[in-house]
Short mmCIF file of N, CA and C in Angstrom, two decimals:
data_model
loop_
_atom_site.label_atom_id
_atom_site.label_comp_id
_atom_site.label_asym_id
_atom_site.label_seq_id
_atom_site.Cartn_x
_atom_site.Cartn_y
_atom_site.Cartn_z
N UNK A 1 -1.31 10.19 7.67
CA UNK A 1 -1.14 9.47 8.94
C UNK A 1 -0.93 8.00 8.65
N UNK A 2 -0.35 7.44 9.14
CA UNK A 2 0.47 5.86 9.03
C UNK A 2 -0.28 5.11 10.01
N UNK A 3 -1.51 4.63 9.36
CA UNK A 3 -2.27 3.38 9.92
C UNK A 3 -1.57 2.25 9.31
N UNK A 4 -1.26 1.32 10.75
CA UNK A 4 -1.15 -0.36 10.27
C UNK A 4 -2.19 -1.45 10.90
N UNK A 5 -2.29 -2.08 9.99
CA UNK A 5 -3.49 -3.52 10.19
C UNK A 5 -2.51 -4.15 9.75
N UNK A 6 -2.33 -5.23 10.83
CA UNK A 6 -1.85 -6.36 10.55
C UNK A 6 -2.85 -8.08 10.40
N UNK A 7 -2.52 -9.00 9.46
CA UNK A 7 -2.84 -10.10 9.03
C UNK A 7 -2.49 -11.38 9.22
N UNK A 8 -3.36 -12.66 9.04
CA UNK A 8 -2.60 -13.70 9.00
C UNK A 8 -2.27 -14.82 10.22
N UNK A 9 -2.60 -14.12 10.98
CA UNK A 9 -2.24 -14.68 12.73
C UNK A 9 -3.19 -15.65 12.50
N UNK A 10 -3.17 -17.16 13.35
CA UNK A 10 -3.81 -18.03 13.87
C UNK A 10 -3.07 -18.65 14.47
N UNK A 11 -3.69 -20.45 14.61
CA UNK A 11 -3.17 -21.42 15.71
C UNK A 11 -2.95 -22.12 14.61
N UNK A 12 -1.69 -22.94 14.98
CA UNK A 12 -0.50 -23.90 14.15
C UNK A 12 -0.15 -25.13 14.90
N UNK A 13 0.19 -25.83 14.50
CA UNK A 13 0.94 -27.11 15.36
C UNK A 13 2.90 -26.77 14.99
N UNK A 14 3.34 -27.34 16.09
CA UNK A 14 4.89 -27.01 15.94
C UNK A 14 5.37 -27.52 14.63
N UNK A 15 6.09 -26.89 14.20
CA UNK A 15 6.91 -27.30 13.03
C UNK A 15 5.69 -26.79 11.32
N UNK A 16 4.92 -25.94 11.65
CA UNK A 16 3.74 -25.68 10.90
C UNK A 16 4.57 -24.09 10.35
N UNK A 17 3.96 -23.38 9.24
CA UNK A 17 3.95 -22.18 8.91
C UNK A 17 3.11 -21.22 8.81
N UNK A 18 3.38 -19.70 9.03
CA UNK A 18 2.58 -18.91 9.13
C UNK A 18 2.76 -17.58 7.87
N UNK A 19 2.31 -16.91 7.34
CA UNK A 19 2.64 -16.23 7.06
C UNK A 19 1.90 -14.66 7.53
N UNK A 20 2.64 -13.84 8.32
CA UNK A 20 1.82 -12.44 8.39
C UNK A 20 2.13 -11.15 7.86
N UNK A 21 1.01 -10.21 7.52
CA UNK A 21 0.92 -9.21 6.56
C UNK A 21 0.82 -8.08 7.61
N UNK A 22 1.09 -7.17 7.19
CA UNK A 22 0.72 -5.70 7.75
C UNK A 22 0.75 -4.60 6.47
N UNK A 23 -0.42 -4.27 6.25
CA UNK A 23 -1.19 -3.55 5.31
C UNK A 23 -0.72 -1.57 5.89
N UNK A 24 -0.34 -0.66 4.82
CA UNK A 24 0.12 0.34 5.78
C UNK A 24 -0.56 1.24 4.48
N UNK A 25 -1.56 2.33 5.82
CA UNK A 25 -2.47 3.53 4.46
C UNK A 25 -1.55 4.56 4.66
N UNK A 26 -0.53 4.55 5.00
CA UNK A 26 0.44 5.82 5.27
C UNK A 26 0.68 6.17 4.11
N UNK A 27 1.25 7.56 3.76
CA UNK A 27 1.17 8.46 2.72
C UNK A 27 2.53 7.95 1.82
N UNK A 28 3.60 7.98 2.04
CA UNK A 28 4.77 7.77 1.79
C UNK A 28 5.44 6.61 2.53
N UNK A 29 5.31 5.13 1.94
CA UNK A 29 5.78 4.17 2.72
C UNK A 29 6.96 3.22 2.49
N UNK A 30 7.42 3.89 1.81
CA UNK A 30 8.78 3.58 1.45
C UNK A 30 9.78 4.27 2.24
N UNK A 31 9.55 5.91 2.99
CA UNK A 31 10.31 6.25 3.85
C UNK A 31 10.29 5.57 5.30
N UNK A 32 9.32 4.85 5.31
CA UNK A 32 9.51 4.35 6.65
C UNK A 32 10.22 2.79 6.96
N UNK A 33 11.04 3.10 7.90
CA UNK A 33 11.69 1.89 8.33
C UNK A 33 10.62 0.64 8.77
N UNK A 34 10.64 -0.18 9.23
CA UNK A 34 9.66 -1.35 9.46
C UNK A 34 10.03 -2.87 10.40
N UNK A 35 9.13 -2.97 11.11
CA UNK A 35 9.74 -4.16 12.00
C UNK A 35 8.59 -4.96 12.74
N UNK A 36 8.96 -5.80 12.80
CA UNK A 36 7.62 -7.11 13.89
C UNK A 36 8.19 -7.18 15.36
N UNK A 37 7.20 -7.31 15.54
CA UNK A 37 7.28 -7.38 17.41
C UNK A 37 6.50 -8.42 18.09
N UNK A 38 6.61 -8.99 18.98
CA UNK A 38 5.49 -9.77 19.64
C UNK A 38 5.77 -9.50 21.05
N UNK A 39 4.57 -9.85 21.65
CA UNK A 39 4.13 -9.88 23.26
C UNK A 39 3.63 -11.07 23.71
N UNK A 40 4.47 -12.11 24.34
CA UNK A 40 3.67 -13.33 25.22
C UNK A 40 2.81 -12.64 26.72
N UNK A 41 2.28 -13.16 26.95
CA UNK A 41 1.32 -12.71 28.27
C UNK A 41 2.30 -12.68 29.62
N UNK A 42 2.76 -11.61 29.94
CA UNK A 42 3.53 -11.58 31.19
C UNK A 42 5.20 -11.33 30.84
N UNK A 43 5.24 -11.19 29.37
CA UNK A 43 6.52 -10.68 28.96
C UNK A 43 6.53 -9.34 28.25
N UNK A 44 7.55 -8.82 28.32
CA UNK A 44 8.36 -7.91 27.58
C UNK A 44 7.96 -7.85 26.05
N UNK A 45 7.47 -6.34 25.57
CA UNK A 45 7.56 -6.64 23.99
C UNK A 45 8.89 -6.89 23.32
N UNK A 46 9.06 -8.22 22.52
CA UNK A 46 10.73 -8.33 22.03
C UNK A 46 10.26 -8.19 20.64
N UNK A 47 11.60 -7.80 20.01
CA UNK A 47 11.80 -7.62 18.16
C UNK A 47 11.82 -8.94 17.91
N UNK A 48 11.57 -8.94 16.59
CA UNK A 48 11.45 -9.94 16.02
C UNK A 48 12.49 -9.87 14.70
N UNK A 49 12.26 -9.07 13.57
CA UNK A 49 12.79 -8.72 12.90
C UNK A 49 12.41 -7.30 12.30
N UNK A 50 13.50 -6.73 11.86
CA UNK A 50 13.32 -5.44 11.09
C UNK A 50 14.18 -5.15 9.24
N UNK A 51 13.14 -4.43 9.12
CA UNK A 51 13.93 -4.11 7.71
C UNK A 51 14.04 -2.13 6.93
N UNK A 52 15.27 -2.05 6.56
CA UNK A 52 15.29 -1.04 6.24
C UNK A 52 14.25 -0.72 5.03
N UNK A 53 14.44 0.66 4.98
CA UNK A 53 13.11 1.90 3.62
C UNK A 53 13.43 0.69 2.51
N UNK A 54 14.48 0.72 1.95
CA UNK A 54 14.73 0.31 0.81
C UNK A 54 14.98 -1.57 0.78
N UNK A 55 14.30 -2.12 1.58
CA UNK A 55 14.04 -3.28 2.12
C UNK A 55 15.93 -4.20 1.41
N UNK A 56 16.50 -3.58 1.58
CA UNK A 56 18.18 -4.31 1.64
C UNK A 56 18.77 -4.79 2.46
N UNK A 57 18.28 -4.67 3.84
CA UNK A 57 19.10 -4.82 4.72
C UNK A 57 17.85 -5.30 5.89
N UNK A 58 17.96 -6.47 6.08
CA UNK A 58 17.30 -7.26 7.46
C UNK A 58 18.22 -7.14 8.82
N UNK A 59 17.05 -7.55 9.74
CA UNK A 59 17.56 -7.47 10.50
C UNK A 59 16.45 -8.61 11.67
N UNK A 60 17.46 -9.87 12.51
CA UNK A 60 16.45 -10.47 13.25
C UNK A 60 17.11 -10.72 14.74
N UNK A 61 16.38 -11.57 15.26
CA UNK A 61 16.34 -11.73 16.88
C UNK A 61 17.10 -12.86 16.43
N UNK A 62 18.07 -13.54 17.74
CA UNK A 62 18.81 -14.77 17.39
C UNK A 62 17.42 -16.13 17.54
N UNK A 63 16.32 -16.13 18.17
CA UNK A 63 15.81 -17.09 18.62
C UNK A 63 14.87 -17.32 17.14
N UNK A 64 15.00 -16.50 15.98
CA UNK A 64 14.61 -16.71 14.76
C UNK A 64 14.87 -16.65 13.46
N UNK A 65 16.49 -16.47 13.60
CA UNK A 65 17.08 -16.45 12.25
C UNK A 65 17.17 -17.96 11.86
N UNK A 66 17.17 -17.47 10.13
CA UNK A 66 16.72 -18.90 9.94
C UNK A 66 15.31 -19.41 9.50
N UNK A 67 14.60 -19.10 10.27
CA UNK A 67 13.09 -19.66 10.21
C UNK A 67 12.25 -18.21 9.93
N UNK A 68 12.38 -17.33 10.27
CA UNK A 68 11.64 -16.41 9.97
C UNK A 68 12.40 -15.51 8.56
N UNK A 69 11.76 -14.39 8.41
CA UNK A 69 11.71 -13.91 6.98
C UNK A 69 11.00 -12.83 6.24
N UNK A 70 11.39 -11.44 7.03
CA UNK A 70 10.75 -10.33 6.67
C UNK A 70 10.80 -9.73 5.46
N UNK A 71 10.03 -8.89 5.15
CA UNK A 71 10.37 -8.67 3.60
C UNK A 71 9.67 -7.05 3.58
N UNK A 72 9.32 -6.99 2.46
CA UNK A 72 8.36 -5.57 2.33
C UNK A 72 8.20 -5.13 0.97
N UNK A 73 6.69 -5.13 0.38
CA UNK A 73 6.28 -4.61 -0.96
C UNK A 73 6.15 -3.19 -1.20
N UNK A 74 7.11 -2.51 -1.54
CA UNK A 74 6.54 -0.92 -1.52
C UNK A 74 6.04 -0.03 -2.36
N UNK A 75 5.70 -0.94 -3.33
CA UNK A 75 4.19 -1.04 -4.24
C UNK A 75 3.17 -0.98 -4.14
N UNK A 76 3.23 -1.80 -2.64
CA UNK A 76 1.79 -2.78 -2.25
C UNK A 76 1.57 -2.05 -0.78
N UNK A 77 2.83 -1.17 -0.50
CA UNK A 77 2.63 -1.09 0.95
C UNK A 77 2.40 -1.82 1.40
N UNK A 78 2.79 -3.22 1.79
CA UNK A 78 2.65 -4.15 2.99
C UNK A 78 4.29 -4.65 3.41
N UNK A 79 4.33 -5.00 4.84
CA UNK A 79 5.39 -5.89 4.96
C UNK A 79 4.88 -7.30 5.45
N UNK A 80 5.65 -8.01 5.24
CA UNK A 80 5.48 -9.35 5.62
C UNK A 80 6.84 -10.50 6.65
N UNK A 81 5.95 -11.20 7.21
CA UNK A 81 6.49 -11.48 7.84
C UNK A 81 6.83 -13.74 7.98
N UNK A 82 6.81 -14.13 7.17
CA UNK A 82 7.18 -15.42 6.59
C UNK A 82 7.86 -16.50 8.23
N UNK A 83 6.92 -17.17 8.86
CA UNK A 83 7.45 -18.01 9.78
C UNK A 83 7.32 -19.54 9.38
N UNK A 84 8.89 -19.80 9.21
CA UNK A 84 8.58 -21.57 9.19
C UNK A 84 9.43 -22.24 10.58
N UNK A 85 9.02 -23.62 10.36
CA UNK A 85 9.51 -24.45 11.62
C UNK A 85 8.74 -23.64 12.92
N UNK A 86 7.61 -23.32 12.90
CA UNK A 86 6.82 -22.69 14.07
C UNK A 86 7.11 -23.66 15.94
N UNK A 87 7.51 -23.03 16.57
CA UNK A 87 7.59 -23.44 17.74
C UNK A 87 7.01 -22.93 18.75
N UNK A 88 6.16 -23.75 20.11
CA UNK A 88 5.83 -23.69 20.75
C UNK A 88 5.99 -21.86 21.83
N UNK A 89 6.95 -21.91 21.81
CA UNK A 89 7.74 -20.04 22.26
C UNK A 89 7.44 -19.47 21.41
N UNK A 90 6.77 -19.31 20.69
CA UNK A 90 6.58 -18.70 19.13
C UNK A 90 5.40 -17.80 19.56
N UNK A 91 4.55 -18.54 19.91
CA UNK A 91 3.25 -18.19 20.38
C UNK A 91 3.30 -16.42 21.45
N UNK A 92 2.32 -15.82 20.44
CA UNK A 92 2.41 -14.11 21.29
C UNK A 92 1.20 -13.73 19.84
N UNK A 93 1.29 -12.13 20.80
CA UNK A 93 0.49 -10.91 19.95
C UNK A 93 1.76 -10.74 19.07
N UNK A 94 1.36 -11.00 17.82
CA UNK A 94 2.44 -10.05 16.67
C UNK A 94 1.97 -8.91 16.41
N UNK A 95 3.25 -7.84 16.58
CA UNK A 95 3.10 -6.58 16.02
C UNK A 95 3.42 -6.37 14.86
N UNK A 96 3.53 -5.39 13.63
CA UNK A 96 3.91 -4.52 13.00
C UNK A 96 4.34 -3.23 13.27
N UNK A 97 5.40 -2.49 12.88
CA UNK A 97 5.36 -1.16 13.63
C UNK A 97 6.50 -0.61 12.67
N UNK A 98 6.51 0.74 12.53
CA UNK A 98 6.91 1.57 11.80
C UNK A 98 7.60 2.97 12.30
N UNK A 99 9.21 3.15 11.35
CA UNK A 99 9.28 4.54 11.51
C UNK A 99 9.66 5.16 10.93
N UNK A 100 9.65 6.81 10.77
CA UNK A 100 9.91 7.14 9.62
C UNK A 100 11.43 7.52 9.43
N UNK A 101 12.00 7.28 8.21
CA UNK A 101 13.61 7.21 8.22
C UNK A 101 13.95 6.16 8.85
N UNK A 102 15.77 6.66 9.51
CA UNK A 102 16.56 5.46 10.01
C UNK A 102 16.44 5.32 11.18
N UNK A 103 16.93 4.04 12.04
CA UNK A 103 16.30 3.68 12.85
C UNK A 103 17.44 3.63 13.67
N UNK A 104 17.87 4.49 14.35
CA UNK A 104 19.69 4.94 15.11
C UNK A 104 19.20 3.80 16.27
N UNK A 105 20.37 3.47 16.36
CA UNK A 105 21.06 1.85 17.64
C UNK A 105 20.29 0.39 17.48
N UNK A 106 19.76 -0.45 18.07
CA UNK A 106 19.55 -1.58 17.66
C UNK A 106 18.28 -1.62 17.11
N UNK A 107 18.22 -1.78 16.37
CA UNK A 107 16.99 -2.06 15.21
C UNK A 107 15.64 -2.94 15.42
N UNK A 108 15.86 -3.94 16.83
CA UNK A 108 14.95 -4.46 17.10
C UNK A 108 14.28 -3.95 18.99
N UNK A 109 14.95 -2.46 18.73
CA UNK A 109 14.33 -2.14 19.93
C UNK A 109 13.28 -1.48 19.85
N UNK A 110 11.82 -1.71 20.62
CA UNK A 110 10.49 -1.43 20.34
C UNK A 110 10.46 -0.10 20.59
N UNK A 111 11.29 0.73 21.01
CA UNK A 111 11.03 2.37 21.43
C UNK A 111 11.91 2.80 20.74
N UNK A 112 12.21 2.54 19.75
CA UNK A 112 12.93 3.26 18.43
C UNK A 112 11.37 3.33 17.61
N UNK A 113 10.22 2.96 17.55
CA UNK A 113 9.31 2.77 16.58
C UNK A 113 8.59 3.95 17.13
N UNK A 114 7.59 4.00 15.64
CA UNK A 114 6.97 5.37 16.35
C UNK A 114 5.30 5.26 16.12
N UNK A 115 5.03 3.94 15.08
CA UNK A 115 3.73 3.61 14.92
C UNK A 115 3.35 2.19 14.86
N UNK A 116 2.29 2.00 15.67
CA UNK A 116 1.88 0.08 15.66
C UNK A 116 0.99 0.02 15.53
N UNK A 117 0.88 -1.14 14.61
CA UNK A 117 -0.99 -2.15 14.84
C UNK A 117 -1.06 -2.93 15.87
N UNK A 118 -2.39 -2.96 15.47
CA UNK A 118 -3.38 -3.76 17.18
C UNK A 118 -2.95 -5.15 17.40
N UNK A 119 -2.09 -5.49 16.63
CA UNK A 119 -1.39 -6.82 16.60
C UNK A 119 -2.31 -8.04 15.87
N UNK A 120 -2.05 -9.04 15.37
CA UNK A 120 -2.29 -10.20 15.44
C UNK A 120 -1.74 -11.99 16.17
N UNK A 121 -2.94 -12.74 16.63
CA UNK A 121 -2.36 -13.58 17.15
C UNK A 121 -1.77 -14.55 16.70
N UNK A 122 -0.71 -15.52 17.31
CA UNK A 122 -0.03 -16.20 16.75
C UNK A 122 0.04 -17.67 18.01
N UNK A 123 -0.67 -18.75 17.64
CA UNK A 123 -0.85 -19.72 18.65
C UNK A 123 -0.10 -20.95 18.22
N UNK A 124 1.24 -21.49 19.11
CA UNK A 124 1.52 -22.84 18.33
C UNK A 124 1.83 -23.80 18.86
N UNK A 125 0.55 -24.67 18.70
CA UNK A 125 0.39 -25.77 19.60
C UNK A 125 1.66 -26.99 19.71
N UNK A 126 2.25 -27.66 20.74
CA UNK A 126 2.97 -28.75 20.45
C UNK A 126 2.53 -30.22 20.26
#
């Protein structure tokens, strides 16, 4: 079964960096596709970025290419999630979330996923 804990979340000042982890006890974690998500209070869960099994191929939101920076150890089972130039809109619950195989139509849509952590927070002050 594909438990994720995700890492790393706190409060930042704008233009600060973050880096977050999501730790995965799933059996086989290299078959699973992988992606970040966040939730501001009163919004929509939006993608953030995603990355394919064989971590070759990224994939991000326009409001963070550039500054953000997903990755994935599949050694280590973790993915990560690398934020610089932190901005004020930045601020939400970060997800982690996972699925297994490919991930058919847009890659940063949250109901293509099939497993999430409890999130971590992400606060960034101006």
């Amino acid at each position: 079964q594909v438990q994720l804990v995700e890492s790393g979340g706190g409060s930042v000042q704008a233009g600060g960096s973050l880096r977050l982890s999501c730790a995965d006890s799933g059996y086989i974690y290299s078959d699973y596709w992988m992606g970040w998500f966040r939730q501001a209070p009163g919004k929509e869960r939006e993608g953030v970025a995603s990355i394919t099994t064989d971590g070759v191929n990224t994939y991000y939101a326009d409001s963070v290419k550039g500054r953000f920076t997903i990755s994935r150890d599949n050694a280590k089972k973790t993915l990560y999630l690398q934020m610089n130039t932190l901005k004020p809109e930045d601020s939400a619950m970060y997800y982690c979330a996972a699925r297994r195989g490919l991930v058919v139509g847009y890659p940063l849509d949250p109901s293509r996923y099939t497993y999430w952590g409890q999130g971590t927070q992400v606060t960034v002050s101006s």
